[in-house]
Tab-separated table of C-alpha atoms and ligand atoms in Angstrom:
chain	number	residue	atom	x	y	z
A	1	MET	CA	-102.922	54.268	73.441
A	2	SER	CA	-103.738	51.463	71.053
A	3	LEU	CA	-101.265	48.834	70.155
A	4	PHE	CA	-98.321	49.837	68.028
A	5	ALA	CA	-96.946	46.430	67.727
A	6	THR	CA	-93.288	46.839	66.750
A	7	ASP	CA	-93.151	43.445	65.189
A	8	ARG	CA	-95.612	44.500	62.601
A	9	LYS	CA	-93.287	47.116	61.207
A	10	THR	CA	-89.843	45.750	61.909
A	11	ASP	CA	-89.854	42.970	59.263
A	12	PRO	CA	-86.683	43.817	57.790
A	13	GLY	CA	-88.325	44.005	54.278
A	14	TYR	CA	-90.903	46.811	55.484
A	15	LEU	CA	-88.852	49.748	56.539
A	16	ASP	CA	-85.799	48.871	54.578
A	17	ALA	CA	-87.643	48.357	51.303
A	18	ALA	CA	-91.333	48.671	51.226
A	19	ALA	CA	-91.410	52.167	52.607
A	20	ASN	CA	-88.136	53.611	51.716
A	21	GLY	CA	-88.218	55.259	48.382
A	22	ARG	CA	-88.740	58.855	47.390
A	23	GLY	CA	-86.023	60.378	49.665
A	24	ASP	CA	-85.986	63.645	47.740
A	25	GLU	CA	-89.744	64.165	48.288
A	26	LYS	CA	-89.322	63.200	51.937
A	27	ALA	CA	-86.513	65.678	52.325
A	28	LEU	CA	-88.108	68.469	50.308
A	29	LEU	CA	-89.932	70.585	53.041
A	30	PRO	CA	-87.145	70.001	55.791
A	31	HIS	CA	-84.409	71.051	53.278
A	32	ARG	CA	-86.526	74.144	52.389
A	33	ALA	CA	-86.901	74.929	56.045
A	34	LEU	CA	-83.194	74.468	56.565
A	35	ARG	CA	-82.563	77.073	53.791
A	36	ARG	CA	-84.924	79.420	55.472
A	37	THR	CA	-83.367	78.974	58.943
A	38	GLY	CA	-80.841	81.709	59.734
A	39	THR	CA	-78.934	80.137	62.507
A	40	THR	CA	-75.366	78.867	62.145
A	41	ARG	CA	-75.988	75.369	63.380
A	42	PRO	CA	-79.528	74.268	63.154
A	43	HIS	CA	-81.187	71.593	65.177
A	44	LEU	CA	-83.371	69.353	62.904
A	45	VAL	CA	-85.547	66.678	64.327
A	46	GLU	CA	-87.020	63.872	62.214
A	47	ILE	CA	-89.853	61.813	63.993
A	48	GLY	CA	-90.314	58.428	62.621
A	49	PRO	CA	-87.372	58.305	60.160
A	50	GLY	CA	-88.156	54.506	58.894
A	51	GLY	CA	-85.538	53.426	56.555
A	52	GLY	CA	-83.732	56.739	56.547
A	53	ALA	CA	-84.663	57.805	52.951
A	54	ALA	CA	-85.022	61.515	54.069
A	55	VAL	CA	-81.869	61.282	56.021
A	56	THR	CA	-79.843	60.243	53.038
A	57	ALA	CA	-81.566	62.742	50.811
A	58	LEU	CA	-80.710	65.596	53.132
A	59	ALA	CA	-77.102	64.481	53.542
A	60	THR	CA	-76.792	64.572	49.767
A	61	ALA	CA	-78.356	67.966	49.603
A	62	LEU	CA	-76.325	69.462	52.278
A	63	ARG	CA	-72.810	68.036	51.090
A	64	GLY	CA	-70.339	70.639	50.292
A	65	GLN	CA	-71.907	73.373	52.434
A	66	ASP	CA	-70.084	74.887	55.293
A	67	ARG	CA	-73.067	74.956	57.671
A	68	ARG	CA	-73.349	71.673	59.828
A	69	VAL	CA	-76.745	70.372	60.954
A	70	ASP	CA	-77.468	68.552	64.209
A	71	LEU	CA	-80.049	65.965	63.340
A	72	THR	CA	-81.981	64.053	66.105
A	73	LEU	CA	-84.190	61.035	64.994
A	74	ILE	CA	-86.949	59.750	67.183
A	75	GLU	CA	-88.057	56.457	66.570
A	76	VAL	CA	-90.325	53.940	68.530
A	77	PRO	CA	-88.549	51.492	70.822
A	78	GLY	CA	-87.582	48.268	69.229
A	79	VAL	CA	-88.050	49.470	65.699
A	80	VAL	CA	-84.805	48.737	63.949
A	81	SER	CA	-83.611	49.277	60.325
A	82	ASP	CA	-80.269	48.375	58.620
A	83	SER	CA	-80.706	51.110	55.967
A	84	LEU	CA	-81.483	53.744	58.750
A	85	ASN	CA	-78.036	52.789	60.268
A	86	ARG	CA	-76.324	53.343	57.007
A	87	ALA	CA	-78.102	56.697	56.390
A	88	MET	CA	-77.037	58.011	59.788
A	89	GLU	CA	-73.437	57.066	59.060
A	90	GLY	CA	-73.797	58.845	55.734
A	91	PHE	CA	-75.075	61.961	57.687
A	92	SER	CA	-71.833	62.330	59.573
A	93	ASP	CA	-70.255	64.005	56.514
A	94	VAL	CA	-72.745	66.934	56.886
A	95	GLY	CA	-73.314	67.163	60.662
A	96	SER	CA	-74.152	65.124	63.741
A	97	CYS	CA	-76.964	62.452	63.903
A	98	THR	CA	-78.290	60.969	66.956
A	99	LEU	CA	-81.173	58.361	67.455
A	100	LEU	CA	-83.612	58.830	70.445
A	101	ARG	CA	-86.090	56.105	71.424
A	102	GLY	CA	-89.544	57.350	72.092
A	103	HIS	CA	-92.898	58.444	70.612
A	104	ALA	CA	-94.134	61.380	68.960
A	105	ASN	CA	-96.288	62.417	71.781
A	106	GLY	CA	-93.494	62.394	74.122
A	107	ILE	CA	-90.965	64.656	72.228
A	108	ASP	CA	-91.306	67.362	74.892
A	109	ARG	CA	-89.863	65.036	77.345
A	110	LEU	CA	-87.331	63.591	74.955
A	111	LEU	CA	-85.709	66.563	73.459
A	112	ASP	CA	-83.115	68.582	75.655
A	113	ARG	CA	-83.288	71.645	73.602
A	114	PRO	CA	-85.706	73.106	71.217
A	115	ALA	CA	-85.646	72.226	67.421
A	116	HIS	CA	-85.434	74.732	64.645
A	117	ILE	CA	-87.319	72.173	62.436
A	118	ILE	CA	-89.507	69.200	63.073
A	119	SER	CA	-90.063	66.870	60.259
A	120	ALA	CA	-92.766	64.155	60.161
A	121	SER	CA	-93.231	62.165	56.928
A	122	ALA	CA	-95.905	59.567	56.809
A	123	LEU	CA	-95.970	59.650	60.651
A	124	LEU	CA	-99.526	61.241	61.514
A	125	HIS	CA	-101.329	58.571	59.982
A	126	GLU	CA	-99.548	56.040	62.403
A	127	VAL	CA	-100.189	58.424	65.456
A	128	TYR	CA	-103.850	58.397	64.366
A	129	SER	CA	-104.019	54.588	63.919
A	130	TYR	CA	-101.918	53.428	66.881
A	131	GLY	CA	-101.722	56.558	69.082
A	132	GLY	CA	-105.279	57.618	69.978
A	133	GLY	CA	-107.032	58.693	66.916
A	134	TYR	CA	-107.824	62.302	66.767
A	135	ALA	CA	-106.853	62.887	70.441
A	136	GLY	CA	-103.512	61.411	69.665
A	137	ILE	CA	-102.712	63.844	66.717
A	138	HIS	CA	-104.173	66.793	68.537
A	139	ALA	CA	-102.102	66.296	71.608
A	140	PHE	CA	-99.024	66.092	68.990
A	141	MET	CA	-100.152	69.410	67.604
A	142	ARG	CA	-100.328	70.954	70.989
A	143	THR	CA	-96.882	69.771	71.825
A	144	LEU	CA	-95.208	71.536	68.792
A	145	PRO	CA	-94.886	75.062	70.135
A	146	ALA	CA	-93.017	74.258	73.214
A	147	VAL	CA	-90.551	72.067	71.315
A	148	LEU	CA	-89.908	74.543	68.365
A	149	THR	CA	-87.810	77.606	68.529
A	150	GLU	CA	-89.651	80.961	67.661
A	151	GLY	CA	-89.369	81.158	63.771
A	152	GLY	CA	-89.148	77.334	63.684
A	153	PHE	CA	-90.822	74.931	61.259
A	154	PHE	CA	-92.955	71.956	61.225
A	155	ALA	CA	-92.553	69.886	57.928
A	156	TYR	CA	-95.458	67.700	57.363
A	157	ARG	CA	-95.853	65.098	54.780
A	158	ASP	CA	-98.584	62.247	54.410
A	159	VAL	CA	-101.132	60.734	52.310
A	160	TYR	CA	-103.429	62.977	50.433
A	161	ALA	CA	-107.053	62.871	51.684
A	162	VAL	CA	-109.375	64.353	49.230
A	163	GLY	CA	-110.419	67.529	47.619
A	164	GLY	CA	-113.441	68.497	49.677
A	165	PRO	CA	-113.671	70.043	52.933
A	166	SER	CA	-114.825	67.072	54.772
A	167	LEU	CA	-114.124	63.186	54.732
A	168	HIS	CA	-117.683	62.479	55.844
A	169	GLU	CA	-119.457	63.898	52.682
A	170	ARG	CA	-121.517	61.015	51.242
A	171	VAL	CA	-120.827	59.989	47.519
A	172	THR	CA	-121.779	57.224	45.291
A	173	HIS	CA	-119.242	55.094	43.511
A	174	ALA	CA	-119.392	52.067	41.248
A	175	TYR	CA	-117.227	49.117	41.054
A	176	ASP	CA	-117.265	46.594	38.454
A	177	SER	CA	-113.584	45.084	38.618
A	178	PRO	CA	-113.707	41.553	40.008
A	179	ALA	CA	-110.396	42.274	41.955
A	180	TRP	CA	-111.702	45.323	43.516
A	181	LEU	CA	-115.197	43.741	44.495
A	182	GLN	CA	-113.431	40.934	45.981
A	183	PHE	CA	-110.935	43.186	47.835
A	184	ILE	CA	-113.933	45.314	49.194
A	185	ARG	CA	-115.665	42.345	50.390
A	186	LEU	CA	-112.615	41.034	52.435
A	187	PHE	CA	-111.173	44.375	53.544
A	188	ALA	CA	-114.120	46.835	54.318
A	189	PRO	CA	-115.996	44.612	57.131
A	190	ARG	CA	-112.538	44.122	58.932
A	191	TYR	CA	-111.454	47.680	58.594
A	192	LEU	CA	-114.702	48.980	59.946
A	193	SER	CA	-114.809	46.689	62.913
A	194	GLU	CA	-111.258	46.368	63.771
A	195	GLY	CA	-109.507	49.576	62.577
A	196	ILE	CA	-109.475	52.852	64.178
A	197	HIS	CA	-111.244	55.275	62.041
A	198	PRO	CA	-113.855	58.094	62.156
A	199	TYR	CA	-116.787	56.447	60.271
A	200	HIS	CA	-119.067	55.822	63.307
A	201	HIS	CA	-121.771	58.211	62.784
A	202	ALA	CA	-125.251	57.143	61.551
A	203	GLN	CA	-124.464	59.162	58.223
A	204	ASP	CA	-121.215	57.152	57.828
A	205	GLU	CA	-122.800	53.899	57.005
A	206	LEU	CA	-121.573	52.077	53.826
A	207	VAL	CA	-124.528	50.985	51.719
A	208	ALA	CA	-123.792	48.720	48.845
A	209	ARG	CA	-126.315	47.616	46.196
A	210	GLN	CA	-125.958	44.996	43.462
A	211	ASP	CA	-128.899	44.438	40.796
A	212	SER	CA	-130.608	47.387	42.913
A	213	ALA	CA	-130.897	45.280	46.077
A	214	ILE	CA	-128.824	46.176	49.176
A	215	VAL	CA	-126.000	43.778	49.924
A	216	ALA	CA	-123.932	43.288	53.035
A	217	VAL	CA	-120.419	44.501	52.090
A	218	GLY	CA	-118.815	41.242	53.128
A	219	GLU	CA	-121.130	39.324	50.749
A	220	LEU	CA	-120.519	41.405	47.568
A	221	ASP	CA	-120.660	39.241	44.364
A	222	ARG	CA	-117.580	39.903	42.618
A	223	ARG	CA	-119.149	39.153	39.184
A	224	THR	CA	-121.711	42.001	39.433
A	225	CYS	CA	-121.239	45.506	39.398
A	226	ALA	CA	-121.659	47.265	42.832
A	227	VAL	CA	-122.963	50.733	43.499
A	228	VAL	CA	-121.682	51.870	46.954
A	229	ARG	CA	-122.744	55.041	48.796
A	230	ALA	CA	-120.389	55.835	51.723
A	231	PRO	CA	-118.411	58.794	53.145
A	232	VAL	CA	-115.944	59.923	50.493
A	233	GLY	CA	-113.037	59.367	53.221
A	234	LEU	CA	-113.889	55.745	53.644
A	235	LEU	CA	-113.967	55.064	49.892
A	236	ARG	CA	-110.511	56.919	49.712
A	237	GLU	CA	-109.426	54.547	52.637
A	238	ILE	CA	-110.734	51.547	50.408
A	239	GLN	CA	-108.787	52.831	47.403
A	240	ARG	CA	-105.450	53.537	49.256
A	241	HIS	CA	-105.553	50.117	50.940
A	242	TYR	CA	-106.097	48.327	47.593
A	243	ILE	CA	-102.992	50.047	46.331
A	244	THR	CA	-100.745	49.228	49.357
A	245	PHE	CA	-102.436	45.622	49.407
A	246	ARG	CA	-101.278	45.456	45.712
A	247	ASP	CA	-97.769	46.454	46.531
A	248	HIS	CA	-97.486	43.928	49.255
A	249	ALA	CA	-98.881	40.987	47.256
A	250	TRP	CA	-96.315	41.796	44.356
A	251	ARG	CA	-93.432	42.093	46.956
A	252	SER	CA	-94.519	38.749	48.603
A	253	GLY	CA	-93.962	37.032	45.319
A	254	ALA	CA	-97.296	35.230	45.654
A	255	LEU	CA	-98.587	36.548	42.266
A	256	GLY	CA	-95.933	34.817	40.397
A	257	PHE	CA	-94.261	38.078	39.268
A	258	VAL	CA	-92.427	40.828	41.227
A	259	PRO	CA	-92.012	44.352	39.540
A	260	VAL	CA	-89.218	46.405	40.391
A	261	LEU	CA	-90.625	49.096	42.614
A	262	ASP	CA	-87.667	51.347	43.403
A	263	GLY	CA	-84.743	52.886	41.601
A	264	GLN	CA	-84.061	53.637	37.979
A	265	PRO	CA	-86.200	50.655	36.472
A	266	ALA	CA	-89.154	51.816	38.340
A	267	ALA	CA	-89.066	55.088	36.630
A	268	ASP	CA	-88.839	53.651	32.919
A	269	TRP	CA	-91.555	56.378	31.627
A	270	LEU	CA	-93.140	56.430	28.191
A	271	ASP	CA	-95.028	59.374	29.126
A	272	THR	CA	-94.591	60.989	32.497
A	273	ALA	CA	-97.476	63.346	32.306
A	274	SER	CA	-100.040	60.660	31.650
A	275	GLY	CA	-98.284	58.257	34.204
A	276	HIS	CA	-97.542	55.716	31.536
A	277	LYS	CA	-94.553	53.613	32.030
A	278	ARG	CA	-92.884	50.432	31.239
A	279	VAL	CA	-92.649	47.856	34.208
A	280	HIS	CA	-89.618	45.648	34.839
A	281	TYR	CA	-90.360	42.511	36.620
A	282	THR	CA	-88.987	39.044	37.558
A	283	LEU	CA	-90.841	35.832	37.819
A	284	THR	CA	-91.229	33.839	40.959
A	285	GLY	CA	-91.836	30.188	41.799
A	286	ALA	CA	-95.627	30.779	43.017
A	287	ASP	CA	-97.308	27.639	41.727
A	288	TRP	CA	-100.916	28.094	42.754
A	289	LEU	CA	-101.713	30.447	39.682
A	290	PRO	CA	-103.250	28.893	36.513
A	291	ARG	CA	-100.218	28.299	34.000
A	292	SER	CA	-102.133	30.436	31.449
A	293	GLN	CA	-101.554	33.522	33.494
A	294	ARG	CA	-97.927	33.309	33.657
A	295	ALA	CA	-97.978	32.385	29.805
A	296	MET	CA	-100.180	35.321	29.081
A	297	LEU	CA	-97.635	37.785	30.982
A	298	LEU	CA	-94.875	36.292	29.153
A	299	ALA	CA	-96.548	36.606	25.678
A	300	VAL	CA	-96.829	40.355	26.226
A	301	SER	CA	-93.430	41.020	27.662
A	302	GLU	CA	-89.810	41.370	26.248
A	303	PRO	CA	-86.849	39.891	27.934
A	304	TYR	CA	-84.495	42.616	29.300
A	305	ALA	CA	-81.000	41.523	30.885
A	306	ASP	CA	-82.056	39.078	33.539
A	307	HIS	CA	-85.591	39.956	33.735
A	308	TYR	CA	-88.716	41.042	31.689
A	309	VAL	CA	-90.265	44.372	30.602
A	310	VAL	CA	-94.010	45.210	29.672
A	311	ASP	CA	-96.309	47.991	29.195
A	312	GLY	CA	-97.600	49.224	32.575
A	313	ASP	CA	-101.075	49.207	31.518
A	314	ILE	CA	-100.899	45.376	30.674
A	315	PHE	CA	-99.080	44.630	33.718
A	316	ASP	CA	-101.593	46.213	35.717
A	317	GLU	CA	-104.263	44.323	34.024
A	318	CYS	CA	-102.356	41.001	34.581
A	319	THR	CA	-101.863	42.010	38.292
A	320	ASP	CA	-105.807	42.452	38.814
A	321	ILE	CA	-106.378	39.206	37.115
A	322	ALA	CA	-104.051	37.433	39.529
A	323	LEU	CA	-105.158	39.378	42.517
A	324	ALA	CA	-108.765	38.401	41.994
A	325	ALA	CA	-107.875	34.778	41.817
A	326	PHE	CA	-105.408	35.377	44.779
A	327	LEU	CA	-107.913	36.917	46.947
A	328	THR	CA	-110.380	34.142	46.118
A	329	ALA	CA	-107.975	31.625	46.997
A	330	ALA	CA	-107.262	33.444	50.478
A	331	GLU	CA	-110.867	33.601	51.142
A	332	ARG	CA	-111.304	29.908	50.485
A	333	GLY	CA	-108.358	29.081	52.999
A	334	ASP	CA	-105.539	28.330	50.637
A	335	THR	CA	-102.736	28.350	53.266
A	336	ALA	CA	-100.109	30.300	51.226
A	337	CYS	CA	-102.496	32.976	49.924
A	338	ALA	CA	-104.248	33.392	53.400
A	339	LYS	CA	-100.898	33.770	55.029
A	340	VAL	CA	-99.952	36.791	52.692
A	341	TRP	CA	-103.333	38.163	53.109
A	342	GLU	CA	-103.304	37.928	56.937
A	343	ALA	CA	-99.804	39.383	57.199
A	344	TRP	CA	-100.812	42.569	55.298
A	345	ALA	CA	-104.264	42.622	57.044
A	346	THR	CA	-102.545	42.757	60.410
A	347	ARG	CA	-99.715	45.081	59.724
A	348	GLU	CA	-101.423	47.627	57.445
A	349	GLY	CA	-105.130	46.896	56.891
A	350	ARG	CA	-106.352	48.418	59.979
A	351	GLU	CA	-104.610	51.792	59.515
A	352	THR	CA	-106.346	54.973	58.523
A	353	TYR	CA	-104.290	56.809	55.995
A	354	ALA	CA	-106.674	59.688	55.184
A	355	TYR	CA	-107.535	61.346	58.428
A	356	LEU	CA	-107.732	65.095	57.741
A	357	THR	CA	-108.194	66.892	54.359
A	358	LEU	CA	-105.646	69.779	53.800
A	359	ASP	CA	-108.127	72.203	54.968
A	360	GLU	CA	-108.832	70.267	58.153
A	361	LEU	CA	-105.114	69.673	58.734
A	362	ILE	CA	-104.007	73.201	58.393
A	363	THR	CA	-106.872	74.364	60.616
A	364	ALA	CA	-106.312	71.769	63.323
A	365	VAL	CA	-102.445	72.413	63.593
A	366	ALA	CA	-103.259	76.280	63.837
A	367	VAL	CA	-105.975	75.815	66.338
A	368	HIS	CA	-104.296	73.357	68.666
A	369	SER	CA	-100.886	75.006	68.437
A	370	ALA	CA	-102.415	78.304	69.195
A	371	ASP	CA	-104.474	76.692	72.077
A	372	ALA	CA	-101.386	75.264	73.616
A	373	ALA	CA	-99.235	78.572	73.301
A	374	ARG	CA	-101.027	80.664	75.613
A	375	GLU	CA	-98.107	81.953	77.679
A	376	HIS	CA	-96.031	83.220	74.593
A	377	PRO	CA	-98.885	83.521	72.176
A	378	SER	CA	-97.823	81.789	68.976
A	379	VAL	CA	-99.296	79.718	66.149
A	380	LEU	CA	-98.188	77.293	63.638
A	381	LEU	CA	-99.305	78.161	59.991
A	382	PRO	CA	-97.962	77.891	56.393
A	383	ALA	CA	-96.234	81.274	55.823
A	384	GLN	CA	-96.256	81.467	52.130
A	385	ASP	CA	-98.216	80.109	49.120
A	386	GLY	CA	-95.726	77.527	48.064
A	387	ASP	CA	-95.770	76.085	51.672
A	388	ILE	CA	-98.725	73.891	50.824
A	389	VAL	CA	-97.673	71.211	48.390
A	390	LEU	CA	-99.497	68.283	46.354
A	391	ARG	CA	-97.453	65.668	44.708
A	392	ARG	CA	-99.708	63.472	42.420
A	393	ARG	CA	-98.773	59.892	41.728
A	394	GLY	CA	-98.900	59.590	37.937
A	395	TYR	CA	-98.715	55.835	37.627
A	396	TYR	CA	-101.297	55.138	40.326
A	397	ASN	CA	-103.686	57.810	39.049
A	398	ARG	CA	-103.517	56.355	35.524
A	399	TYR	CA	-104.280	52.850	36.825
A	400	LEU	CA	-107.054	54.223	39.074
A	401	ALA	CA	-108.778	56.125	36.083
A	402	LYS	CA	-108.568	52.946	34.042
A	403	ARG	CA	-110.002	50.618	36.693
A	404	LEU	CA	-112.454	52.694	38.675
A	405	ALA	CA	-115.660	54.561	37.580
A	406	ASN	CA	-115.109	57.140	40.127
A	407	PRO	CA	-111.168	57.253	40.961
A	408	LEU	CA	-109.977	59.668	43.943
A	409	THR	CA	-106.725	61.486	43.508
A	410	ASP	CA	-103.737	59.674	44.734
A	411	ALA	CA	-100.935	61.974	45.912
A	412	LYS	CA	-98.846	63.066	48.923
A	413	GLN	CA	-99.861	66.181	50.701
A	414	MET	CA	-97.190	68.366	52.391
A	415	VAL	CA	-97.314	71.458	54.268
A	416	LEU	CA	-94.421	73.551	55.779
A	417	PHE	CA	-95.787	75.168	59.026
A	418	SER	CA	-93.918	78.301	60.541
A	419	HIS	CA	-94.039	78.852	64.019
A	420	ILE	CA	-95.237	82.483	64.104
A	421	ASP	CA	-95.446	84.922	67.058
A	422	THR	CA	-99.175	86.098	67.108
A	423	ALA	CA	-97.916	89.707	67.774
A	424	ASP	CA	-96.172	89.666	64.251
A	425	SER	CA	-99.212	91.043	62.465
A	426	GLU	CA	-97.387	91.308	59.213
A	427	LYS	CA	-96.272	87.564	59.070
A	428	LEU	CA	-99.703	86.439	60.291
A	429	GLY	CA	-101.443	88.275	57.682
A	430	GLN	CA	-99.150	86.710	55.083
A	431	ALA	CA	-100.103	83.298	56.480
A	432	LEU	CA	-103.760	83.856	56.499
A	433	ALA	CA	-103.426	84.931	53.038
A	434	ALA	CA	-101.496	81.755	52.167
A	435	ILE	CA	-104.221	79.381	53.487
A	436	ARG	CA	-107.106	81.205	51.931
A	437	GLY	CA	-106.888	79.087	48.740
A	438	THR	CA	-106.958	75.815	50.743
A	439	CYS	CA	-109.057	76.502	53.760
A	440	GLY	CA	-112.907	77.282	53.638
A	441	LYS	CA	-114.465	80.081	55.301
A	442	HIS	CA	-115.577	78.321	58.406
A	443	SER	CA	-111.959	77.050	59.013
A	444	LEU	CA	-110.435	80.462	58.394
A	445	ALA	CA	-113.114	81.717	61.187
A	446	ARG	CA	-111.982	78.900	63.548
A	447	VAL	CA	-108.208	79.917	63.044
A	448	TYR	CA	-108.990	83.512	63.494
A	449	ALA	CA	-111.124	82.579	66.779
A	450	ALA	CA	-108.050	80.528	68.081
A	451	LEU	CA	-105.704	83.538	67.425
A	452	THR	CA	-107.968	86.025	69.440
A	453	PRO	CA	-108.853	84.144	72.521
A	454	GLY	CA	-111.412	86.105	74.634
A	455	GLY	CA	-112.399	88.064	71.738
B	1	LIG	C1	-94.767	54.830	57.404
B	1	LIG	S1	-93.342	54.817	58.240
B	1	LIG	C2	-92.445	56.402	57.478
B	1	LIG	C3	-91.111	56.312	57.519
B	1	LIG	C4	-90.346	57.644	56.871
B	1	LIG	N1	-90.671	58.744	57.736
B	1	LIG	C5	-90.859	57.745	55.469
B	1	LIG	O1	-91.541	58.753	55.193
B	1	LIG	O2	-90.414	56.865	54.629
B	1	LIG	C6	-93.715	55.532	59.847
B	1	LIG	C7	-92.488	55.626	60.828
B	1	LIG	O3	-92.876	56.270	62.046
B	1	LIG	C8	-92.576	55.501	63.082
B	1	LIG	N2	-93.558	55.751	64.066
B	1	LIG	C9	-94.934	55.261	64.045
B	1	LIG	N3	-95.515	55.727	65.217
B	1	LIG	C10	-94.800	56.482	65.915
B	1	LIG	C11	-94.839	57.312	66.913
B	1	LIG	N4	-95.918	57.391	67.674
B	1	LIG	N5	-93.947	57.943	67.342
B	1	LIG	C12	-92.493	58.113	66.539
B	1	LIG	N6	-92.383	57.212	65.614
B	1	LIG	C13	-93.544	56.440	65.141
B	1	LIG	C14	-92.553	54.086	62.636
B	1	LIG	O4	-91.640	53.298	63.303
B	1	LIG	C15	-91.954	54.340	61.083
B	1	LIG	O5	-90.458	54.617	61.277
């Protein structure tokens, strides 16, 4: 297993703040599964609860109901979170809550009884990145039938990959934003050499051109438009990492302004449908930026209580200008900027967020669960149309559409898998119908072959 350095992820600011919003979305599928579970005292297992956003949202959703829920949390040894502790206390109103220490791939040894529901939000990309790549996530999928009750559920949520069937499809994208060019120049060579990712085949090479000449990606000129040909999954990875780095740079205070990223002020929409919002922010004491940048931001903002508010599009524009300057300073060795960059690159910059498209994910879970459940033949598949969910990120997509010639959709992909007895032909038929709109014919054939071993 490759290193999952707990100190990378246990910075109190990380689990408690950086990754702890959107509890309602994180609790959506486990809550739906609870409603579909007939038993009087369901056993729900959440793997990798982080700061406990889903635990709190579930406690709120379950309050006032007669039925109590036994919640077991599984977290990597050494990872601690104050907000998780508070969330666990809050859960005692609606049931019991126990924290076990271990890894996703050891759940069969950790749990003393099967679960009615297993929930994993933003976990599989970590298992992929730190727990053995595809072998790690496939092993996890094979464990599921043994730890789920018959008729149980696996609630999956993670970063949306891309719409196509494969992450390796070669596409051509153009970049002309200095901040993006500078980011790609710093990020891509390091991710490709140090990250765990699937882009090793001859057909996966990233080829960048500027002024029609091929340029090494680490030597991109940030003042010249670049045309990049690469697997779509790799370009999705670059896009996703830019967004997480932008968040990190904001939160660090190094850009000179920090937006409010969670809670009510983060949802000050001017037009939700188009992702247009006002951004609330405070100024910090960062002093390496030219004074004109701060003056510019203030000139387009309004004072609001103890902070400022500005149109989101203008805020994004100012952020990109500051980020370009910040990344250039980091590359030149400015100590403060290099430290913020290094902290992010070490903690998140090697992760792979998009490891399977929805088609590949559903197929992999079905095939590996069916493979593992030979004694009592069963399979994990979404049982109804609505069990495959895509939640788009309006604000990010608006920004990406403004900044990139070829933006890829930013969203979360969620699937509620049901543990189905393969002898139940009616349920199986419904499940195969439910995945037809998402899985291509080759994938359907693979699932069918896995369900009928030996022909
Ligand atoms: C990106 S955070 C997501 C937290 C939370 N589920 C959410 O959606 O906000 C990943 C979580 O999974 C945990 N984790 C990472 N690898 C794990 C593994 N192999 N087994 C169990 N937990 C793991 C991390 O410590 C962290 O709590």
